[in-house]
Coordinates of N, CA and C in Angstrom, one line a residue:
I1331 N 68.0 -18.5 22.4 CA 66.8 -18.7 23.2 C 66.3 -20.2 23.0
Q1332 N 66.0 -20.9 24.1 CA 65.4 -22.2 23.9 C 64.0 -22.0 24.4
W1333 N 63.1 -22.6 23.7 CA 61.6 -22.5 24.0 C 61.3 -22.8 25.4
E1334 N 61.9 -23.9 25.9 CA 61.5 -24.3 27.3 C 61.9 -23.3 28.3
H1335 N 62.8 -22.4 28.0 CA 63.2 -21.4 29.0 C 62.5 -20.1 28.8
A1336 N 61.7 -20.0 27.7 CA 61.0 -18.8 27.4 C 59.7 -18.7 28.1
T1337 N 59.2 -17.5 28.3 CA 57.9 -17.4 28.9 C 56.9 -17.0 27.8
A1338 N 57.3 -16.6 26.6 CA 56.4 -16.2 25.6 C 57.1 -16.4 24.2
Y1339 N 56.2 -16.4 23.2 CA 56.7 -16.6 21.9 C 56.4 -15.3 21.2
R1340 N 57.4 -14.7 20.6 CA 57.2 -13.4 19.8 C 57.4 -13.7 18.4
P1341 N 56.4 -13.8 17.6 CA 56.6 -14.0 16.1 C 57.4 -12.8 15.6
L1342 N 58.2 -13.1 14.5 CA 59.0 -12.0 13.9 C 58.1 -10.9 13.6
G1343 N 58.4 -9.7 14.1 CA 57.6 -8.5 13.8 C 56.3 -8.4 14.5
G1344 N 56.1 -9.3 15.5 CA 54.8 -9.3 16.1 C 54.9 -9.1 17.6
A1345 N 53.7 -9.1 18.3 CA 53.7 -8.9 19.7 C 54.0 -10.1 20.5
V1346 N 54.4 -10.0 21.7 CA 54.6 -11.1 22.5 C 53.4 -11.9 22.8
I1347 N 53.4 -13.2 22.7 CA 52.3 -14.0 23.0 C 52.7 -15.0 24.1
N1348 N 52.0 -14.9 25.3 CA 52.3 -15.8 26.4 C 51.7 -17.2 26.2
H1349 N 52.4 -18.2 26.6 CA 51.9 -19.5 26.6 C 51.6 -20.0 28.0
G1350 N 50.6 -20.9 28.1 CA 50.2 -21.3 29.4 C 49.7 -22.7 29.4
H1351 N 50.4 -23.7 28.9 CA 50.0 -25.1 28.9 C 50.4 -25.8 30.1
E1352 N 51.0 -25.2 31.1 CA 51.6 -25.9 32.2 C 50.6 -26.8 33.0
G1353 N 49.3 -26.4 33.0 CA 48.3 -27.1 33.7 C 47.7 -28.3 32.9
I1354 N 48.1 -28.5 31.7 CA 47.4 -29.5 30.9 C 48.1 -30.8 31.1
P1355 N 47.3 -31.9 31.3 CA 48.0 -33.2 31.5 C 48.8 -33.7 30.3
A1356 N 50.0 -34.3 30.6 CA 50.9 -34.6 29.5 C 50.3 -35.5 28.4
P1357 N 49.4 -36.5 28.8 CA 48.8 -37.3 27.7 C 47.9 -36.5 26.8
L1358 N 47.2 -35.6 27.3 CA 46.3 -34.7 26.5 C 47.2 -33.8 25.7
R1359 N 48.2 -33.2 26.3 CA 49.1 -32.3 25.5 C 49.7 -33.1 24.4
D1360 N 50.2 -34.3 24.6 CA 50.8 -35.1 23.6 C 49.8 -35.4 22.4
R1361 N 48.6 -35.7 22.8 CA 47.6 -36.0 21.8 C 47.3 -34.7 20.9
I1362 N 47.3 -33.6 21.6 CA 47.1 -32.3 20.8 C 48.3 -32.0 19.9
F1363 N 49.5 -32.2 20.5 CA 50.7 -32.0 19.7 C 50.8 -32.9 18.5
D1364 N 50.4 -34.2 18.7 CA 50.3 -35.2 17.6 C 49.3 -34.7 16.5
A1365 N 48.2 -34.1 16.9 CA 47.2 -33.6 16.0 C 47.7 -32.4 15.3
V1366 N 48.5 -31.6 15.9 CA 49.1 -30.4 15.3 C 50.0 -30.9 14.2
V1367 N 50.9 -31.8 14.4 CA 51.8 -32.3 13.4 C 51.0 -33.0 12.2
A1368 N 50.0 -33.7 12.6 CA 49.2 -34.3 11.5 C 48.5 -33.3 10.7
E1369 N 48.0 -32.2 11.3 CA 47.3 -31.1 10.6 C 48.3 -30.4 9.7
L1370 N 49.5 -30.2 10.2 CA 50.5 -29.5 9.4 C 50.9 -30.3 8.2
L1371 N 51.1 -31.6 8.4 CA 51.3 -32.5 7.2 C 50.2 -32.5 6.2
S1372 N 49.0 -32.4 6.7 CA 47.8 -32.5 5.9 C 47.7 -31.2 5.0
G1373 N 47.8 -30.1 5.6 CA 47.5 -28.8 4.9 C 48.6 -27.8 4.8
G1374 N 49.7 -28.0 5.6 CA 50.7 -27.0 5.6 C 50.5 -25.9 6.5
I1375 N 51.4 -25.0 6.7 CA 51.3 -23.9 7.6 C 50.2 -22.9 7.1
D1376 N 50.1 -22.7 5.8 CA 49.1 -21.7 5.3 C 47.7 -22.1 5.6
R1377 N 47.4 -23.4 5.8 CA 46.0 -23.9 6.0 C 45.8 -24.3 7.4
F1378 N 46.8 -24.1 8.3 CA 46.8 -24.6 9.7 C 45.6 -24.0 10.4
N1379 N 44.8 -24.8 11.1 CA 43.5 -24.4 11.7 C 43.4 -25.1 13.0
V1380 N 43.2 -24.3 14.1 CA 43.0 -24.9 15.4 C 41.8 -25.7 15.5
A1381 N 40.7 -25.4 14.9 CA 39.5 -26.2 14.9 C 39.7 -27.6 14.4
D1382 N 40.5 -27.7 13.3 CA 40.8 -29.0 12.7 C 41.7 -29.8 13.7
V1383 N 42.6 -29.1 14.4 CA 43.5 -29.7 15.3 C 42.6 -30.3 16.5
A1384 N 41.7 -29.6 16.9 CA 40.8 -30.0 18.0 C 40.0 -31.3 17.5
R1385 N 39.5 -31.2 16.3 CA 38.8 -32.4 15.8 C 39.7 -33.6 15.7
R1386 N 40.9 -33.4 15.2 CA 41.8 -34.5 15.1 C 42.2 -35.1 16.5
A1387 N 42.3 -34.2 17.5 CA 42.7 -34.6 18.8 C 41.6 -35.2 19.6
G1388 N 40.3 -35.0 19.1 CA 39.1 -35.5 19.8 C 38.9 -34.6 21.1
V1389 N 39.1 -33.3 21.0 CA 38.9 -32.5 22.2 C 38.0 -31.3 21.7
D1390 N 37.4 -30.6 22.6 CA 36.7 -29.4 22.3 C 37.6 -28.3 22.1
R1391 N 37.3 -27.5 21.1 CA 38.2 -26.3 20.7 C 38.5 -25.5 22.0
Q1392 N 37.6 -25.4 22.9 CA 37.8 -24.5 24.1 C 38.9 -25.0 24.9
V1393 N 39.2 -26.3 24.9 CA 40.3 -26.9 25.7 C 41.6 -26.3 25.2
I1394 N 41.7 -26.3 23.9 CA 42.9 -25.8 23.3 C 43.0 -24.3 23.5
D1395 N 42.0 -23.6 23.3 CA 42.0 -22.1 23.5 C 42.3 -21.7 24.9
R1396 N 41.9 -22.5 25.9 CA 42.2 -22.2 27.3 C 43.7 -22.3 27.6
H1397 N 44.4 -23.2 26.9 CA 45.8 -23.4 27.2 C 46.7 -22.7 26.2
W1398 N 46.2 -22.4 25.0 CA 47.0 -21.8 23.9 C 46.2 -20.7 23.4
S1399 N 46.4 -19.4 23.7 CA 45.6 -18.3 23.3 C 45.7 -18.0 21.8
D1400 N 46.7 -18.5 21.1 CA 47.0 -18.2 19.7 C 47.4 -19.5 19.0
G1401 N 46.9 -19.7 17.9 CA 47.2 -20.9 17.1 C 48.7 -21.0 16.7
R1402 N 49.4 -19.8 16.6 CA 50.8 -19.8 16.3 C 51.6 -20.3 17.4
V1403 N 51.2 -20.0 18.7 CA 51.9 -20.5 19.8 C 51.7 -22.0 19.9
L1404 N 50.5 -22.5 19.7 CA 50.3 -23.9 19.7 C 51.1 -24.6 18.7
L1405 N 51.2 -24.1 17.5 CA 52.0 -24.7 16.4 C 53.4 -24.7 16.8
M1406 N 53.9 -23.5 17.2 CA 55.3 -23.4 17.5 C 55.7 -24.4 18.7
E1407 N 54.9 -24.4 19.7 CA 55.2 -25.2 20.9 C 55.2 -26.7 20.5
A1408 N 54.2 -27.1 19.8 CA 54.2 -28.5 19.3 C 55.4 -28.9 18.5
L1409 N 55.7 -28.1 17.6 CA 56.8 -28.4 16.7 C 58.2 -28.4 17.4
L1410 N 58.4 -27.5 18.3 CA 59.6 -27.4 19.1 C 59.7 -28.6 20.0
A1411 N 58.6 -29.0 20.6 CA 58.6 -30.2 21.5 C 58.9 -31.4 20.7
R1412 N 58.3 -31.6 19.5 CA 58.6 -32.8 18.7 C 60.0 -32.8 18.2
A1413 N 60.5 -31.6 17.8 CA 61.9 -31.5 17.4 C 62.9 -31.8 18.5
G1414 N 62.6 -31.4 19.7 CA 63.4 -31.6 20.8 C 63.4 -33.1 21.2
D1415 N 62.3 -33.8 21.0 CA 62.2 -35.2 21.2 C 63.0 -36.0 20.2
A1416 N 62.9 -35.6 18.9 CA 63.5 -36.4 17.8 C 65.0 -36.1 17.7
V1417 N 65.4 -34.8 17.9 CA 66.7 -34.4 17.7 C 67.2 -33.5 18.9
P1418 N 67.4 -34.1 20.0 CA 67.9 -33.3 21.2 C 69.3 -32.7 20.9
I1419 N 69.5 -31.6 21.5 CA 70.8 -30.9 21.3 C 71.8 -31.5 22.2
P1420 N 72.8 -32.2 21.7 CA 73.8 -33.0 22.5 C 74.8 -32.0 23.2
D1421 N 75.3 -32.5 24.4 CA 76.3 -31.9 25.1 C 77.2 -33.0 25.6
Q1422 N 78.1 -33.5 24.7 CA 79.0 -34.6 25.1 C 80.4 -34.2 25.5
G1423 N 80.6 -32.8 25.6 CA 81.9 -32.3 26.0 C 82.9 -32.3 24.8
S1424 N 82.5 -32.4 23.6 CA 83.4 -32.4 22.5 C 82.6 -31.9 21.2
L1425 N 83.1 -31.0 20.5 CA 82.5 -30.5 19.3 C 82.2 -31.7 18.3
S1426 N 83.2 -32.5 18.1 CA 83.1 -33.6 17.2 C 82.0 -34.6 17.6
R1427 N 82.0 -35.0 18.9 CA 80.9 -35.9 19.4 C 79.6 -35.2 19.3
D1428 N 79.5 -33.9 19.7 CA 78.2 -33.2 19.6 C 77.6 -33.2 18.2
L1429 N 78.5 -32.8 17.3 CA 78.0 -32.7 15.9 C 77.7 -34.1 15.3
R1430 N 78.5 -35.1 15.6 CA 78.2 -36.4 15.1 C 76.8 -36.9 15.6
Q1431 N 76.6 -36.7 16.9 CA 75.3 -37.2 17.5 C 74.1 -36.4 16.9
L1432 N 74.3 -35.1 16.7 CA 73.2 -34.2 16.2 C 72.9 -34.7 14.7
V1433 N 74.0 -34.9 13.9 CA 73.8 -35.2 12.5 C 73.2 -36.6 12.4
S1434 N 73.7 -37.5 13.3 CA 73.1 -38.9 13.3 C 71.6 -38.9 13.5
A1435 N 71.2 -38.1 14.5 CA 69.8 -38.0 14.8 C 69.0 -37.3 13.6
L1436 N 69.6 -36.3 13.0 CA 68.9 -35.7 11.8 C 68.8 -36.7 10.7
A1437 N 69.9 -37.4 10.4 CA 69.9 -38.4 9.3 C 68.8 -39.5 9.6
E1438 N 68.7 -39.9 10.8 CA 67.7 -40.9 11.2 C 66.3 -40.3 11.0
L1439 N 66.1 -39.1 11.4 CA 64.8 -38.4 11.2 C 64.4 -38.3 9.8
T1440 N 65.3 -38.1 8.9 CA 64.9 -37.8 7.5 C 64.8 -39.1 6.7
D1441 N 64.9 -40.2 7.4 CA 64.9 -41.5 6.7 C 63.5 -41.9 6.2
T1442 N 62.4 -41.3 6.7 CA 61.1 -41.6 6.3 C 60.5 -40.5 5.4
G1443 N 59.6 -40.8 4.5 CA 59.0 -39.8 3.7 C 58.1 -38.8 4.5
A1444 N 57.4 -39.3 5.5 CA 56.6 -38.4 6.3 C 57.4 -37.4 7.0
D1445 N 58.6 -37.8 7.6 CA 59.4 -36.8 8.3 C 60.0 -35.8 7.3
R1446 N 60.4 -36.3 6.1 CA 60.9 -35.3 5.1 C 59.8 -34.3 4.7
E1447 N 58.6 -34.8 4.6 CA 57.5 -34.0 4.2 C 57.3 -32.9 5.3
L1448 N 57.3 -33.3 6.6 CA 57.2 -32.3 7.7 C 58.3 -31.3 7.6
F1449 N 59.5 -31.8 7.3 CA 60.7 -30.9 7.2 C 60.4 -29.8 6.1
R1450 N 60.0 -30.3 4.9 CA 59.8 -29.4 3.8 C 58.6 -28.4 4.1
R1451 N 57.6 -28.9 4.8 CA 56.5 -28.0 5.1 C 56.9 -26.9 6.0
L1452 N 58.0 -27.1 6.7 CA 58.5 -26.0 7.6 C 59.5 -25.1 7.0
V1453 N 59.9 -25.4 5.8 CA 60.8 -24.5 5.1 C 60.0 -23.2 4.7
P1454 N 60.5 -22.1 5.2 CA 59.7 -20.9 5.0 C 59.6 -20.5 3.5
G1455 N 58.5 -20.1 3.1 CA 58.3 -19.5 1.8 C 58.5 -18.0 1.8
G1456 N 58.0 -17.3 0.8 CA 58.1 -15.9 0.8 C 57.1 -15.4 1.9
R1457 N 57.4 -14.2 2.4 CA 56.6 -13.6 3.5 C 55.1 -13.4 3.1
D1458 N 54.9 -13.3 1.8 CA 53.6 -13.1 1.3 C 52.8 -14.4 1.4
L1459 N 53.5 -15.6 1.4 CA 52.8 -16.8 1.5 C 52.6 -17.4 2.9
D1460 N 53.4 -16.9 3.8 CA 53.3 -17.5 5.2 C 53.2 -16.3 6.1
V1461 N 52.1 -15.7 6.3 CA 51.9 -14.6 7.1 C 52.2 -14.9 8.6
S1462 N 52.0 -16.1 9.0 CA 52.3 -16.4 10.4 C 53.7 -16.4 10.7
E1463 N 54.6 -16.7 9.7 CA 56.0 -16.7 9.9 C 56.5 -17.8 10.9
V1464 N 55.6 -18.8 11.1 CA 56.0 -19.8 12.1 C 57.2 -20.6 11.6
G1465 N 57.2 -20.9 10.3 CA 58.3 -21.7 9.7 C 59.7 -21.0 10.0
S1466 N 59.7 -19.7 9.7 CA 60.9 -18.9 9.9 C 61.3 -18.9 11.4
D1467 N 60.3 -18.7 12.3 CA 60.6 -18.6 13.7 C 61.0 -20.0 14.2
F1468 N 60.4 -21.1 13.7 CA 60.8 -22.4 14.2 C 62.3 -22.7 13.9
W1469 N 62.7 -22.3 12.7 CA 64.1 -22.6 12.3 C 65.0 -21.6 13.0
A1470 N 64.6 -20.4 13.4 CA 65.4 -19.5 14.2 C 65.7 -20.1 15.6
F1471 N 64.6 -20.7 16.2 CA 64.8 -21.3 17.5 C 65.7 -22.5 17.4
Q1472 N 65.5 -23.4 16.3 CA 66.3 -24.6 16.2 C 67.8 -24.3 15.9
L1473 N 68.0 -23.3 15.1 CA 69.4 -23.0 14.8 C 70.1 -22.3 16.0
A1474 N 69.3 -21.6 16.8 CA 69.9 -21.0 18.0 C 70.3 -22.1 19.0
A1475 N 69.5 -23.1 19.0 CA 69.8 -24.3 19.9 C 71.0 -25.0 19.4
V1476 N 71.1 -25.2 18.1 CA 72.3 -25.9 17.5 C 73.6 -25.0 17.7
E1477 N 73.4 -23.7 17.6 CA 74.5 -22.8 17.8 C 75.2 -23.0 19.1
Q1478 N 74.4 -23.4 20.1 CA 75.0 -23.6 21.5 C 76.2 -24.6 21.4
I1479 N 76.1 -25.6 20.5 CA 77.2 -26.6 20.4 C 78.5 -25.9 20.0
L1480 N 78.4 -24.9 19.1 CA 79.6 -24.2 18.7 C 80.1 -23.3 19.8
H1481 N 79.2 -22.6 20.5 CA 79.6 -21.8 21.6 C 80.3 -22.6 22.7
R1482 N 79.8 -23.7 23.0 CA 80.5 -24.6 24.0 C 81.8 -25.0 23.5
A1483 N 81.9 -25.4 22.2 CA 83.2 -25.8 21.6 C 84.2 -24.6 21.7
A1484 N 83.8 -23.4 21.5 CA 84.7 -22.2 21.6 C 85.2 -22.1 23.0
E1485 N 84.3 -22.2 24.0 CA 84.6 -22.1 25.4 C 85.7 -23.2 25.8
R1486 N 85.6 -24.3 25.2 CA 86.5 -25.4 25.5 C 87.8 -25.3 24.7
G1487 N 87.9 -24.3 23.8 CA 89.1 -24.1 23.0 C 89.2 -25.0 21.7
E1488 N 88.1 -25.6 21.4 CA 88.1 -26.5 20.2 C 87.8 -25.7 18.9
L1489 N 87.4 -24.5 19.0 CA 87.0 -23.7 17.8 C 87.6 -22.3 17.9
R1490 N 88.1 -21.8 16.8 CA 88.7 -20.5 16.8 C 87.7 -19.5 17.3
T1491 N 88.2 -18.5 18.0 CA 87.3 -17.5 18.6 C 86.8 -16.5 17.5
D1492 N 87.4 -16.4 16.3 CA 87.0 -15.5 15.3 C 85.9 -16.1 14.4
I1493 N 85.5 -17.3 14.6 CA 84.5 -17.9 13.7 C 83.1 -17.4 14.2
D1494 N 82.3 -16.9 13.2 CA 81.0 -16.5 13.5 C 80.1 -17.7 13.6
K1495 N 79.7 -18.0 14.9 CA 79.0 -19.2 15.2 C 77.6 -19.3 14.5
G1496 N 76.9 -18.1 14.4 CA 75.6 -18.1 13.7 C 75.8 -18.5 12.2
K1497 N 76.8 -17.9 11.5 CA 77.0 -18.2 10.1 C 77.4 -19.7 9.9
A1498 N 78.3 -20.2 10.8 CA 78.7 -21.6 10.7 C 77.5 -22.5 10.9
T1499 N 76.6 -22.2 11.9 CA 75.5 -23.0 12.1 C 74.6 -23.0 10.8
R1500 N 74.4 -21.9 10.2 CA 73.5 -21.8 9.0 C 74.2 -22.6 7.9
M1501 N 75.5 -22.5 7.7 CA 76.2 -23.3 6.7 C 76.0 -24.8 6.9
L1502 N 76.2 -25.2 8.1 CA 76.0 -26.6 8.5 C 74.6 -27.1 8.2
A1503 N 73.6 -26.3 8.6 CA 72.2 -26.7 8.4 C 71.9 -26.7 6.9
A1504 N 72.4 -25.8 6.1 CA 72.1 -25.8 4.7 C 72.7 -27.0 4.0
A1505 N 73.9 -27.3 4.4 CA 74.6 -28.5 3.8 C 73.8 -29.8 4.1
L1506 N 73.4 -29.9 5.4 CA 72.8 -31.1 5.8 C 71.4 -31.3 5.2
A1507 N 70.7 -30.1 5.0 CA 69.3 -30.2 4.6 C 69.1 -30.2 3.0
Y1508 N 70.2 -30.1 2.3 CA 70.1 -30.0 0.8 C 69.4 -31.1 0.2
D1509 N 69.8 -32.4 0.5 CA 69.1 -33.5 -0.2 C 67.6 -33.6 0.2
V1510 N 67.4 -33.3 1.5 CA 66.0 -33.4 2.0 C 65.1 -32.4 1.3
V1511 N 65.5 -31.2 1.2 CA 64.7 -30.1 0.7 C 64.6 -30.2 -0.8
F1512 N 65.7 -30.4 -1.5 CA 65.7 -30.3 -3.0 C 65.5 -31.6 -3.7
H1513 N 65.7 -32.7 -3.1 CA 65.6 -34.0 -3.8 C 64.7 -35.0 -3.1
D1514 N 64.1 -34.7 -1.9 CA 63.2 -35.6 -1.1 C 64.0 -36.9 -0.9
N1515 N 65.3 -36.8 -0.6 CA 66.0 -37.9 -0.2 C 66.5 -37.8 1.3
P1516 N 66.6 -38.9 2.0 CA 67.1 -38.8 3.3 C 68.6 -38.3 3.3
M1517 N 69.0 -37.8 4.5 CA 70.4 -37.5 4.6 C 71.2 -38.8 4.6
H1518 N 72.2 -38.9 3.8 CA 73.0 -40.1 3.7 C 74.0 -40.1 4.9
P1519 N 74.0 -41.1 5.7 CA 74.8 -41.1 6.9 C 76.3 -40.9 6.7
D1520 N 76.8 -41.4 5.5 CA 78.2 -41.1 5.3 C 78.5 -39.7 4.9
Y1521 N 77.6 -39.0 4.2 CA 77.7 -37.6 3.9 C 77.6 -36.8 5.2
A1522 N 76.6 -37.1 6.0 CA 76.4 -36.4 7.2 C 77.6 -36.6 8.1
D1523 N 78.2 -37.8 8.2 CA 79.4 -38.0 9.0 C 80.6 -37.2 8.5
Q1524 N 80.7 -37.1 7.2 CA 81.8 -36.3 6.7 C 81.7 -34.8 7.0

């Protein structure tokens, strides 16, 4: 599932939540999304608060509530939009080129401390710590998008058909994220390229 093709966000184990930001002007939406990311960096998922986002964005809380009925939807949509801008899912017609472009974008993204901090803030904790489960859901959406690269490669005959694409995607993601998550280091381009 890609967020832009979805009509609703369903948190793990939760009810469907419809999103309705289509009528909001792009500059205002971007200002709100920037405030969401700043708020997440400031307090993390557990302390995420729509009123604080509104204050940061310089808008009335009702403006946000009118377009995003639930703070989880706002958070998810902002994060997926920023992730899609920073690391678009490539389709270059080759598994090797797609993965190299994806990994290059990820390595560039993790080159700054602020981006690594955002990355770590989205790593899901125990379910008792993150009742919103937005971190888990964000990574599920992102990994599903990356998995498309492997599906396309299999359709082109570049990948054995017996490979579990979901497991392969998770293995790739874990290997690439190791230094960022456990050592607060950027992804080394040579490691990522290998």
